[in-house]
Amino acid sequence: MSKPRPMMQPHHHSSLEEEFQIRRKESFHWGPFLYNSEKGTVMGRDKKSWAKIGVFYTAFYGVLVALVAICIWAFFQTLDPRIPKWTLDGSLIGTNPGLGFRPLPEMENVESTLIWYKGTQHENYRQWTDSLDEFLAVYKVPGLTPGRGQNIYNCDYNQPPPKGQVCDVDIKTWSPCTKENNYSYHKSSPCVFLKLNKIYGWIPEFYNSSSELPENMPKSLKTYITDMEKTQAHKMNTVWVSCEGENPADQENVGPVDYLPIRGFPGYFYPYQNSEGYLSPLVAVHFQRPKRGIIINIECKAWARNIIHDRKERLGSVHFELLID
C-alpha cells in the first residue's frame, strides 16, 4: 500500500503580488488632481468654482483692510500731534527736568564729559567752538527751526508770549560767549551753555523770595537772588542756575564764574507746550579764570521748588570736567 503524498503548503507569493498591483492601481495620482485636462479642473475645481472663491476672498480682505483703515483714521483724529498722550506724572520722563550742557565731546567719546584742549591756538580748541556753532545755529538763523519766523515775540517778565507765538532768544546778550569771540576759548576762559530739558506742561515753582531759599543753595546764588530782589524784583520768577566745583579742591580751582544774560532761565518760557518754532532758553556760563593743567570737576544745578537734585541719578543737575593745558 503506497503512502499518501504529503499536502503542499499554499504559496502566498503570487497573492501578495496581485494585492500590491491592485492597491497600486487604486492609489492616489497627483498629476490628474493638480490638472485634469479631460475635465478641465485644477485641484478638483473648474474655472467657475475658482472664480467664485477669488471674488469671495477679494471682497472679504478688501472689507477687512477698509475697516482697519477706518479704525486707524478715527484713532488719529483723537490725537493732537503737538500734545503728547501722557504728560507730567503720567509720562516716562516725569516732572523733574534734567540739565544739559554744550559743547559735548565728539561722538567717539560719547560717554565722556571732559572739555579738554591745549593752549590758545585755534586748531587746539576748534573742536569745541565748532560744536557750539552747530548747536547754536538754530538760535542764530530762525529758518532752521520749522515754523519759527513770524511768530517770534520779544518776551519779558511782564510781557509773556501771546497765544501762538514763541519767545525770542537774544544771542547778543551772551557776550563775550559769542562766535565772534571764539566763545572765549582762545583766552583759556571757556564758555559752556546750559539748557533745561523740555517737559510738556511743566510749570516751575519759583524761588522768588530771598527769605525762603533752601539751605543747600550755594551762598553766591543766595546773594545774587537777594540783590535781584532789591534791584530787579520783576525778574524773580526765574529758574536759577549755579555752577561750582564738586569737591573743595575743585571749588578752589574753578575760579570766578559769570552767567549770561542772567543767572537762570526766565519764567516766561514756561510752560513748554510744543509750540511751533519754540526754542529753549539758554544760560551761557563763563569760566573766567579756571586753573590750568588740572582736571576740574564741575556740577551745575537748576533751582526751583519742584526740581529735585540727585547727584547719582543726575536729576536737576549736570556734571562735566574742564581741563585746559
Coordinates of C-alpha atoms in Angstrom, one line a residue, residues 8-302:
M8 CA 1.7 21.1 -0.2
Q9 CA 1.7 24.3 1.8
P10 CA -0.1 27.2 -0.1
H11 CA 2.3 29.6 -1.8
H12 CA 1.4 33.2 -0.8
H13 CA 3.9 35.0 -3.0
S14 CA 1.7 35.3 -6.0
S15 CA -1.3 36.5 -4.0
L16 CA 0.8 39.3 -2.3
E17 CA 2.0 40.5 -5.7
E18 CA -1.6 40.6 -7.0
E19 CA -2.8 42.6 -4.0
F20 CA 0.1 45.1 -4.4
Q21 CA -0.8 45.6 -8.1
I22 CA -4.5 46.2 -7.1
R23 CA -3.5 48.8 -4.4
R24 CA -1.1 50.4 -6.9
K25 CA -3.9 50.9 -9.3
E26 CA -6.2 52.3 -6.6
S27 CA -3.5 54.7 -5.2
F28 CA -3.9 58.5 -5.5
H29 CA -2.4 60.2 -8.6
W30 CA -1.3 63.8 -8.0
G31 CA -1.0 64.6 -11.7
P32 CA -4.7 64.4 -12.6
F33 CA -5.6 66.1 -9.3
L34 CA -3.4 69.1 -10.0
Y35 CA -4.6 69.5 -13.5
N36 CA -7.2 67.3 -15.3
S37 CA -7.2 68.1 -19.0
E38 CA -10.2 65.9 -19.7
K39 CA -12.5 67.7 -17.1
G40 CA -10.7 71.0 -17.3
T41 CA -10.2 71.2 -13.5
V42 CA -7.4 72.5 -11.3
M43 CA -7.1 70.8 -7.9
G44 CA -10.5 69.4 -8.4
R45 CA -12.2 72.7 -9.2
D46 CA -13.2 74.2 -12.5
K47 CA -12.7 77.8 -13.6
K48 CA -16.2 78.9 -12.4
S49 CA -15.6 77.5 -8.9
W50 CA -12.2 79.1 -8.6
A51 CA -13.6 82.5 -9.8
K52 CA -16.3 82.4 -7.1
I53 CA -13.6 81.7 -4.4
G54 CA -11.4 84.5 -5.8
V55 CA -14.3 87.0 -5.7
F56 CA -15.2 86.0 -2.1
Y57 CA -11.7 86.4 -0.7
T58 CA -11.1 89.6 -2.6
A59 CA -14.2 91.1 -1.1
F60 CA -13.5 89.7 2.4
Y61 CA -10.0 91.0 2.7
G62 CA -11.0 94.3 1.0
V63 CA -13.6 94.9 3.6
L64 CA -11.2 93.9 6.4
V65 CA -8.5 96.3 5.2
A66 CA -11.1 99.1 4.9
L67 CA -12.3 98.5 8.5
V68 CA -8.7 98.6 9.8
A69 CA -8.0 101.8 7.9
I70 CA -11.2 103.5 9.3
C71 CA -10.2 102.5 12.8
I72 CA -6.7 103.9 12.5
W73 CA -8.1 107.1 10.9
A74 CA -10.6 107.5 13.7
F75 CA -7.9 106.9 16.3
F76 CA -5.6 109.6 14.9
Q77 CA -8.5 112.1 14.8
T78 CA -8.4 111.9 18.6
L79 CA -4.7 112.8 18.8
D80 CA -3.1 116.3 18.7
P81 CA 0.4 116.0 17.1
R82 CA 1.6 118.7 19.4
I83 CA 0.2 117.3 22.7
P84 CA 1.6 114.0 24.0
K85 CA -1.0 111.5 25.2
W86 CA 0.9 111.1 28.5
T87 CA 2.2 114.1 30.3
L88 CA 3.9 115.0 33.6
D89 CA 3.4 112.2 36.2
G90 CA 1.8 110.0 33.6
S91 CA 4.8 110.2 31.2
L92 CA 8.1 108.3 31.2
I93 CA 10.2 111.4 31.8
G94 CA 8.1 112.5 34.8
T95 CA 8.1 116.0 36.3
N96 CA 11.7 116.6 37.2
P97 CA 13.6 118.2 34.3
G98 CA 17.3 117.4 33.7
L99 CA 20.0 119.8 32.8
G100 CA 22.2 119.5 29.7
F101 CA 25.4 121.2 28.7
R102 CA 27.2 122.1 25.4
P103 CA 29.7 121.7 23.9
L104 CA 29.7 117.9 24.0
P105 CA 32.8 115.7 23.2
E106 CA 33.0 114.1 19.8
M107 CA 30.8 111.0 19.0
E108 CA 33.7 108.5 19.5
N109 CA 33.9 109.8 23.1
V110 CA 30.1 109.9 23.6
E111 CA 30.3 108.8 27.3
S112 CA 32.9 111.4 28.1
T113 CA 32.0 114.7 29.8
L114 CA 35.5 116.2 29.7
I115 CA 36.1 119.5 27.9
W116 CA 39.9 119.4 27.2
Y117 CA 42.1 121.4 25.0
K118 CA 45.6 122.7 24.9
G119 CA 46.9 126.2 24.6
T120 CA 45.4 129.1 22.7
Q121 CA 46.0 128.1 19.1
H122 CA 42.7 127.9 17.1
E123 CA 43.3 124.3 16.0
N124 CA 43.6 123.3 19.6
Y125 CA 40.1 124.4 20.6
R126 CA 38.4 124.3 17.2
Q127 CA 36.6 121.1 18.0
W128 CA 34.7 122.8 20.9
T129 CA 33.9 126.1 19.1
D130 CA 32.7 124.2 16.0
S131 CA 30.4 122.1 18.3
L132 CA 28.9 125.3 19.8
D133 CA 28.5 126.8 16.3
E134 CA 26.5 123.8 15.3
F135 CA 24.4 123.8 18.4
L136 CA 23.6 127.5 18.4
A137 CA 22.9 127.7 14.6
V138 CA 19.1 127.4 15.2
Y139 CA 19.2 130.3 17.6
K140 CA 21.0 132.5 15.0
V141 CA 19.0 131.5 11.9
P142 CA 15.3 131.3 12.6
G143 CA 14.6 129.5 9.3
L144 CA 16.4 126.4 10.6
T145 CA 13.6 125.7 13.1
P146 CA 10.3 124.6 11.5
G147 CA 7.6 127.2 11.9
R148 CA 9.9 129.8 13.5
G149 CA 9.7 133.2 11.9
Q150 CA 6.7 135.5 12.0
N151 CA 5.6 134.0 15.4
I152 CA 8.7 135.2 17.3
Y153 CA 7.8 137.6 20.1
N154 CA 10.1 139.8 22.2
C155 CA 9.1 138.5 25.6
D156 CA 9.8 140.0 29.0
Y157 CA 8.9 139.1 32.6
N158 CA 5.9 141.5 32.3
Q159 CA 5.2 140.6 28.7
P160 CA 4.7 136.8 28.2
P161 CA 4.1 135.5 24.7
P162 CA 0.6 135.7 23.2
K163 CA -1.1 132.5 22.1
G164 CA 0.5 131.0 19.0
Q165 CA 3.8 132.9 19.5
V166 CA 7.1 131.9 21.0
C167 CA 9.8 133.9 22.8
D168 CA 12.9 135.1 21.1
V169 CA 16.3 134.1 22.5
D170 CA 18.6 137.1 22.1
I171 CA 22.0 135.8 21.3
K172 CA 23.6 139.3 21.7
T173 CA 23.1 139.1 25.5
W174 CA 25.7 136.2 25.7
S175 CA 28.7 138.4 25.0
P176 CA 31.6 137.5 25.5
C177 CA 30.3 134.0 24.8
T178 CA 29.8 134.6 21.1
K179 CA 31.1 133.0 17.9
E180 CA 33.0 136.2 17.0
N181 CA 34.9 135.9 20.3
N182 CA 35.5 132.2 19.9
Y183 CA 33.3 131.7 23.0
S184 CA 36.4 133.0 24.9
Y185 CA 38.2 129.6 24.4
H186 CA 41.2 131.4 22.9
K187 CA 41.7 133.2 26.3
S188 CA 41.6 129.9 28.3
S189 CA 38.3 131.1 29.8
P190 CA 35.8 128.9 28.0
C191 CA 32.0 129.3 27.9
V192 CA 29.7 126.4 28.5
F193 CA 26.0 126.6 27.6
L194 CA 23.3 125.2 29.9
K195 CA 19.8 124.0 28.8
L196 CA 16.9 122.8 30.8
N197 CA 15.3 119.7 29.3
K198 CA 11.8 120.2 27.9
I199 CA 8.8 118.6 29.7
Y200 CA 5.4 119.3 28.2
G201 CA 3.2 121.3 30.5
W202 CA 5.7 121.6 33.3
I203 CA 5.4 124.8 35.3
P204 CA 8.3 125.9 37.6
E205 CA 7.6 126.7 41.2
F206 CA 10.0 129.6 41.6
Y207 CA 12.2 130.5 44.5
N208 CA 11.0 134.1 44.2
S209 CA 11.6 135.3 47.7
S210 CA 15.1 135.6 49.3
S211 CA 13.6 134.7 52.7
E212 CA 12.5 131.2 51.5
L213 CA 15.7 129.9 49.9
P214 CA 16.9 126.3 50.6
E215 CA 19.8 125.8 53.0
N216 CA 21.8 123.8 50.4
M217 CA 21.7 126.6 47.8
P218 CA 25.2 128.0 47.2
K219 CA 25.9 131.2 49.1
S220 CA 26.8 133.1 45.9
L221 CA 23.4 132.3 44.4
K222 CA 21.6 133.4 47.6
T223 CA 23.4 136.7 47.4
Y224 CA 22.6 137.1 43.8
I225 CA 18.9 136.4 44.4
T226 CA 18.8 138.8 47.3
D227 CA 20.4 141.6 45.2
M228 CA 18.0 140.8 42.3
E229 CA 15.0 141.1 44.7
K230 CA 16.2 144.6 45.7
T231 CA 17.1 145.9 42.3
Q232 CA 15.0 143.9 39.7
A233 CA 12.2 142.3 41.6
H234 CA 10.2 141.7 38.4
K235 CA 12.8 139.1 37.4
M236 CA 12.3 136.9 40.4
N237 CA 10.2 134.3 38.6
T238 CA 13.4 132.6 37.3
V239 CA 14.7 129.0 37.4
W240 CA 18.0 129.8 39.0
V241 CA 21.3 128.2 38.0
S242 CA 24.5 127.5 39.9
C243 CA 27.8 126.0 38.8
E244 CA 30.6 125.2 41.2
G245 CA 33.4 122.7 41.8
E246 CA 32.1 119.3 43.1
N247 CA 34.8 119.0 45.8
P248 CA 36.7 121.5 47.9
A249 CA 39.7 121.3 45.7
D250 CA 37.6 121.8 42.6
Q251 CA 35.9 124.8 44.2
E252 CA 39.3 126.4 44.7
N253 CA 40.4 125.7 41.1
V254 CA 37.3 126.7 39.2
G255 CA 37.8 130.5 39.7
P256 CA 35.2 133.2 39.2
V257 CA 32.1 132.3 37.1
D258 CA 29.7 134.6 35.2
Y259 CA 26.2 133.8 34.0
L260 CA 24.8 135.4 30.9
P261 CA 22.3 137.1 30.3
I262 CA 21.1 136.4 33.8
R263 CA 21.7 133.6 36.3
G264 CA 18.8 131.4 35.3
F265 CA 16.1 130.6 32.8
P266 CA 13.3 133.3 32.6
G267 CA 9.9 132.1 33.8
Y268 CA 8.1 133.4 30.7
F269 CA 9.5 130.5 28.6
Y270 CA 7.3 128.1 30.7
P271 CA 5.2 126.1 30.4
Y272 CA 6.6 124.4 27.3
Q273 CA 3.6 123.5 25.1
N274 CA 5.4 122.3 21.9
S275 CA 4.5 125.5 20.1
E276 CA 5.8 125.7 16.5
G277 CA 9.2 127.4 16.4
Y278 CA 9.9 127.1 20.2
L279 CA 13.5 127.2 21.3
S280 CA 14.6 126.5 24.9
P281 CA 16.3 129.4 26.8
L282 CA 20.0 129.1 27.4
V283 CA 22.4 130.3 30.0
A284 CA 26.0 130.9 29.0
V285 CA 28.4 130.1 31.8
H286 CA 31.7 131.9 31.5
F287 CA 34.5 130.3 33.5
Q288 CA 36.8 133.4 33.7
R289 CA 40.0 132.0 35.2
P290 CA 39.9 128.3 35.7
K291 CA 43.3 126.8 36.9
R292 CA 45.2 125.3 34.0
G293 CA 46.8 121.9 33.9
I294 CA 44.4 120.2 36.2
I295 CA 41.0 118.5 35.8
I296 CA 38.2 120.5 37.5
N297 CA 35.0 118.6 38.3
I298 CA 32.0 120.9 37.9
E299 CA 28.4 120.4 38.9
C300 CA 25.7 122.7 37.7
K301 CA 22.2 122.8 39.2
A302 CA 18.8 124.2 38.3

